[in-house]
Short mmCIF file of C-alpha atoms in Angstrom, two decimals:
data_model
loop_
_atom_site.label_atom_id
_atom_site.label_comp_id
_atom_site.label_asym_id
_atom_site.label_seq_id
_atom_site.Cartn_x
_atom_site.Cartn_y
_atom_site.Cartn_z
CA UNK A 24 56.96 137.09 -170.05
CA UNK A 25 58.87 135.92 -166.56
CA UNK A 26 55.50 136.31 -165.00
CA UNK A 27 54.18 134.54 -167.09
CA UNK A 28 55.32 131.90 -166.75
CA UNK A 29 55.54 132.12 -163.08
CA UNK A 30 51.72 132.05 -162.57
CA UNK A 31 50.88 128.67 -164.31
CA UNK A 32 53.54 127.31 -162.03
CA UNK A 33 52.80 128.32 -158.87
CA UNK A 34 49.62 127.06 -160.27
CA UNK A 35 50.75 123.56 -160.38
CA UNK A 36 52.70 123.88 -157.62
CA UNK A 37 49.52 124.77 -155.21
CA UNK A 38 47.12 121.74 -157.22
CA UNK A 39 49.49 118.98 -156.09
CA UNK A 40 50.00 120.29 -153.21
CA UNK A 41 46.35 119.93 -151.94
CA UNK A 42 45.10 117.13 -154.46
CA UNK A 43 45.42 114.13 -152.14
CA UNK A 44 43.39 115.85 -149.35
CA UNK A 45 40.60 117.24 -152.17
CA UNK A 46 40.63 113.19 -153.85
CA UNK A 47 39.88 111.92 -150.36
CA UNK A 48 36.86 114.90 -149.83
CA UNK A 49 35.63 113.35 -153.45
CA UNK A 50 36.13 109.76 -152.38
CA UNK A 51 34.16 109.65 -149.51
CA UNK A 52 30.62 108.73 -150.10
CA UNK A 53 28.59 111.22 -148.22
CA UNK A 54 25.21 109.46 -149.52
CA UNK A 55 26.16 106.24 -147.84
CA UNK A 56 28.18 106.68 -144.60
CA UNK A 57 29.69 103.73 -143.23
CA UNK A 58 28.02 101.76 -139.99
CA UNK A 59 30.08 102.51 -138.31
CA UNK A 60 29.51 105.60 -137.93
CA UNK A 61 26.01 106.39 -137.86
CA UNK A 62 24.15 107.26 -134.97
CA UNK A 63 22.19 103.67 -133.56
CA UNK A 64 18.95 106.58 -132.70
CA UNK A 65 18.70 106.96 -136.31
CA UNK A 66 18.84 102.93 -136.55
CA UNK A 67 15.78 102.00 -134.53
CA UNK A 68 13.60 103.99 -136.97
CA UNK A 69 14.06 101.96 -139.82
CA UNK A 70 14.30 98.51 -136.87
CA UNK A 71 10.92 99.89 -136.24
CA UNK A 72 9.45 100.23 -139.30
CA UNK A 73 11.17 96.61 -140.74
CA UNK A 74 9.63 95.08 -138.08
CA UNK A 75 6.09 96.28 -138.38
CA UNK A 76 6.61 96.21 -142.55
CA UNK A 77 8.07 92.57 -143.17
CA UNK A 78 8.39 91.56 -139.95
CA UNK A 79 5.26 91.40 -138.48
CA UNK A 80 2.40 92.59 -141.24
CA UNK A 81 4.16 90.56 -144.21
CA UNK A 82 4.31 87.20 -145.66
CA UNK A 83 4.29 84.85 -142.15
CA UNK A 84 0.82 87.26 -141.04
CA UNK A 85 -0.58 87.04 -144.36
CA UNK A 86 -0.21 82.77 -144.50
CA UNK A 87 -0.84 82.43 -141.19
CA UNK A 88 -4.02 84.00 -140.86
CA UNK A 89 -5.12 82.11 -143.52
CA UNK A 90 -3.85 78.08 -141.66
CA UNK A 91 -5.87 80.20 -138.48
CA UNK A 92 -9.24 80.87 -140.67
CA UNK A 93 -9.05 84.44 -139.66
CA UNK A 94 -8.86 85.39 -143.93
CA UNK A 95 -9.65 82.67 -146.29
CA UNK A 96 -7.98 82.46 -149.34
CA UNK A 97 -10.17 82.94 -152.56
CA UNK A 98 -9.33 82.91 -156.15
CA UNK A 99 -6.00 82.09 -158.55
CA UNK A 100 -3.47 83.34 -156.44
CA UNK A 101 -1.07 82.43 -154.00
CA UNK A 102 -4.12 82.24 -150.41
CA UNK A 103 -6.22 79.70 -152.33
CA UNK A 104 -3.03 77.63 -152.84
CA UNK A 105 -2.39 78.41 -149.10
CA UNK A 106 -6.20 77.59 -148.61
CA UNK A 107 -5.51 74.43 -150.34
CA UNK A 108 -3.67 73.64 -148.56
CA UNK A 109 -1.10 72.40 -151.18
CA UNK A 110 1.80 71.88 -149.46
CA UNK A 111 4.29 72.92 -152.75
CA UNK A 112 2.60 76.78 -151.96
CA UNK A 113 4.59 76.97 -148.14
CA UNK A 114 7.64 74.60 -149.66
CA UNK A 115 8.48 76.64 -152.39
CA UNK A 116 11.78 78.79 -151.96
CA UNK A 117 10.20 81.61 -153.62
CA UNK A 118 7.29 81.90 -150.63
CA UNK A 119 8.92 83.29 -147.43
CA UNK A 120 12.55 84.35 -149.22
CA UNK A 121 11.36 87.93 -148.89
CA UNK A 122 10.42 87.70 -146.04
CA UNK A 123 13.32 85.72 -144.49
CA UNK A 124 15.80 88.13 -145.89
CA UNK A 125 14.21 91.13 -144.72
CA UNK A 126 13.53 89.91 -141.01
CA UNK A 127 17.27 89.10 -140.91
CA UNK A 128 18.70 92.39 -142.55
CA UNK A 129 16.57 93.65 -139.56
CA UNK A 130 18.34 91.42 -136.87
CA UNK A 131 21.48 92.62 -138.48
CA UNK A 132 20.83 96.50 -138.30
CA UNK A 133 18.99 96.01 -134.22
CA UNK A 134 22.96 93.44 -134.29
CA UNK A 135 24.73 96.88 -134.65
CA UNK A 136 22.04 99.31 -131.64
CA UNK A 137 23.34 96.76 -129.42
CA UNK A 138 27.04 97.00 -129.75
CA UNK A 139 26.27 100.70 -129.99
CA UNK A 140 25.26 101.04 -127.17
CA UNK A 141 27.95 98.91 -125.44
CA UNK A 142 31.52 99.90 -123.87
CA UNK A 143 33.29 102.24 -125.93
CA UNK A 144 30.23 102.05 -128.61
CA UNK A 145 28.91 105.50 -130.37
CA UNK A 146 25.44 105.39 -128.10
CA UNK A 147 27.25 103.99 -124.95
CA UNK A 148 24.98 103.93 -121.94
CA UNK A 149 21.76 105.08 -123.95
CA UNK A 150 19.47 102.36 -121.38
CA UNK A 151 16.74 103.32 -123.40
CA UNK A 152 17.68 102.95 -127.04
CA UNK A 153 19.55 99.56 -125.53
CA UNK A 154 15.88 98.72 -125.16
CA UNK A 155 14.49 99.57 -127.85
CA UNK A 156 16.46 97.69 -129.63
CA UNK A 157 16.29 94.46 -127.01
CA UNK A 158 13.00 94.00 -127.18
CA UNK A 159 12.72 94.37 -131.31
CA UNK A 160 15.58 91.54 -131.82
CA UNK A 161 13.93 89.28 -129.07
CA UNK A 162 10.49 89.93 -131.64
CA UNK A 163 11.72 89.14 -134.89
CA UNK A 164 13.82 86.61 -133.78
CA UNK A 165 10.68 84.94 -132.46
CA UNK A 166 8.56 84.79 -135.41
CA UNK A 167 11.39 83.70 -137.11
CA UNK A 168 12.15 80.51 -135.37
CA UNK A 169 7.54 79.98 -134.41
CA UNK A 170 6.99 79.82 -138.40
CA UNK A 171 10.65 77.93 -139.40
CA UNK A 172 11.89 75.79 -135.99
CA UNK A 173 15.29 75.68 -136.04
CA UNK A 174 17.20 78.30 -137.05
CA UNK A 175 21.04 79.89 -137.40
CA UNK A 176 20.87 82.82 -134.59
CA UNK A 177 24.12 81.69 -133.05
CA UNK A 178 26.80 82.15 -135.98
CA UNK A 179 24.34 83.87 -137.76
CA UNK A 180 24.43 88.00 -138.46
CA UNK A 181 27.70 87.50 -139.59
CA UNK A 182 28.10 88.48 -143.70
CA UNK A 183 30.53 86.85 -145.71
CA UNK A 184 32.79 85.71 -142.65
CA UNK A 185 30.47 82.90 -142.31
CA UNK A 186 28.21 81.86 -145.29
CA UNK A 187 26.18 79.04 -144.55
CA UNK A 188 26.02 79.20 -140.15
CA UNK A 189 24.40 76.26 -138.24
CA UNK A 190 20.72 75.62 -137.06
CA UNK A 191 19.89 76.32 -134.09
CA UNK A 192 17.50 74.14 -132.24
CA UNK A 193 14.30 76.44 -131.33
CA UNK A 194 14.94 75.87 -127.49
CA UNK A 195 18.11 77.48 -127.28
CA UNK A 196 16.65 80.53 -129.48
CA UNK A 197 13.79 81.03 -126.88
CA UNK A 198 16.44 80.66 -123.86
CA UNK A 199 18.55 83.25 -125.99
CA UNK A 200 15.19 85.51 -126.80
CA UNK A 201 13.64 85.58 -122.87
CA UNK A 202 17.32 85.72 -122.19
CA UNK A 203 17.48 89.11 -124.07
CA UNK A 204 14.09 90.15 -123.11
CA UNK A 205 15.29 90.41 -118.84
CA UNK A 206 18.03 92.69 -120.46
CA UNK A 207 15.73 94.92 -122.63
CA UNK A 208 12.93 94.94 -119.30
CA UNK A 209 16.24 95.53 -116.66
CA UNK A 210 17.24 98.32 -119.22
CA UNK A 211 14.55 100.23 -119.89
CA UNK A 212 13.71 100.09 -116.30
CA UNK A 213 16.93 101.98 -115.55
CA UNK A 214 15.64 104.53 -118.36
CA UNK A 215 12.43 105.37 -117.62
CA UNK A 216 14.46 105.98 -113.96
CA UNK A 217 16.80 108.16 -114.96
CA UNK A 218 14.77 110.27 -117.45
CA UNK A 219 16.57 108.82 -120.23
CA UNK A 220 15.19 110.20 -124.22
CA UNK A 221 18.26 109.38 -126.31
CA UNK A 222 16.12 108.51 -129.47
CA UNK A 223 13.18 111.01 -129.17
CA UNK A 224 11.16 111.28 -132.19
CA UNK A 225 13.04 109.52 -134.01
CA UNK A 226 10.96 106.73 -132.39
CA UNK A 227 8.31 105.87 -134.50
CA UNK A 228 6.40 104.10 -132.64
CA UNK A 229 5.98 105.54 -128.95
CA UNK A 230 8.47 108.68 -129.18
CA UNK A 231 10.49 107.43 -126.15
CA UNK A 232 8.45 106.90 -123.53
CA UNK A 233 10.25 104.57 -121.92
CA UNK A 234 7.16 102.59 -119.87
CA UNK A 235 4.99 102.02 -122.84
CA UNK A 236 8.77 100.16 -123.94
CA UNK A 237 8.43 98.12 -121.21
CA UNK A 238 5.36 97.93 -121.43
CA UNK A 239 5.67 96.20 -124.72
CA UNK A 240 8.63 94.28 -123.31
CA UNK A 241 6.34 92.94 -120.52
CA UNK A 242 4.15 92.64 -123.53
CA UNK A 243 6.12 90.54 -125.95
CA UNK A 244 7.06 87.80 -123.36
CA UNK A 245 4.28 86.08 -122.08
CA UNK A 246 3.26 85.92 -126.07
CA UNK A 247 6.56 84.08 -127.25
CA UNK A 248 5.71 81.90 -123.75
CA UNK A 249 2.51 80.83 -125.99
CA UNK A 250 5.18 78.58 -128.65
CA UNK A 251 7.12 76.50 -126.40
CA UNK A 252 4.62 76.12 -123.39
CA UNK A 253 5.24 73.91 -120.77
CA UNK A 254 3.20 73.60 -117.86
CA UNK A 255 5.04 71.98 -114.94
CA UNK A 256 2.87 68.32 -113.72
CA UNK A 257 0.71 68.93 -110.78
CA UNK A 258 -0.43 71.72 -108.94
CA UNK A 259 1.11 75.21 -109.81
CA UNK A 260 0.58 78.20 -108.81
CA UNK A 261 -0.95 80.98 -111.28
CA UNK A 262 0.90 82.77 -113.96
CA UNK A 263 3.58 79.94 -113.40
CA UNK A 264 4.48 78.58 -116.73
CA UNK A 265 7.49 77.45 -118.24
CA UNK A 266 9.58 76.40 -121.10
CA UNK A 267 11.44 73.46 -121.47
CA UNK A 268 10.77 71.68 -117.72
CA UNK A 269 10.43 74.34 -115.27
CA UNK A 270 13.81 76.27 -116.97
CA UNK A 271 10.96 79.23 -117.31
CA UNK A 272 10.30 79.77 -113.73
CA UNK A 273 11.86 83.06 -112.82
CA UNK A 274 9.34 83.94 -115.98
CA UNK A 275 5.36 83.78 -114.82
CA UNK A 276 3.32 85.94 -116.95
CA UNK A 277 2.43 88.74 -115.55
CA UNK A 278 -1.20 88.45 -116.89
CA UNK A 279 -3.38 89.80 -113.92
CA UNK A 280 0.05 91.48 -112.28
CA UNK A 281 -2.60 94.25 -111.28
CA UNK A 282 -0.08 96.78 -113.94
CA UNK A 283 -2.56 97.98 -116.00
CA UNK A 284 0.05 98.76 -118.65
CA UNK A 285 1.80 95.90 -118.77
CA UNK A 286 -1.86 93.97 -119.74
CA UNK A 287 -2.86 96.35 -122.66
#
């Protein structure tokens, strides 16, 4: 009889001793881990996909194609309204709401990747991953400001900590973009020299080919220069294209630089 009384008591003692650890394990959401524990190489895959699908190939590209007469809007739909140049079509808050939110979500993802590549971060020293994220960030910021002009940038991507970030001027955003590209080119050059391959097949775009990412960075640079193009008055050397009255002198557009990969 004493033995039967002892067994339940021992079982209760055992359960009490491990219940806290067990509950911690149960309460951990393994399906949605916190962002700080996710490797940046896994996050870059989503950034590549969303940049191509949401930002570069979404509503921005559709409407821009109509206004540039690359496609013709017909039928009783949004493209017809754009073809007729009805201002209500693009002035409506819902028209670009999805792509606006999606692009900022991509930029938030890229911000996290860049932070992880910093000193002490989960991906510290991975210059190839850092360069990829910087190229994609430059492209996303460039499309946003090309479409909307002044947008939240310097105070953006802080979540609930700052719900109404200020609008930055387009000129200041372009300066930030070109600084991103400068850093991307430097990081990708180092990654190429050292033969880094930290991203591997998570890079759906170029398969962690640093030469191709470097070429992409050089290609994005002059493409984004088209928006704020300002050619200095008087005779200038070939490729001496400037932004903001000469602030982009360090970035001559490399259209005929002899490096075939940069121009393809």
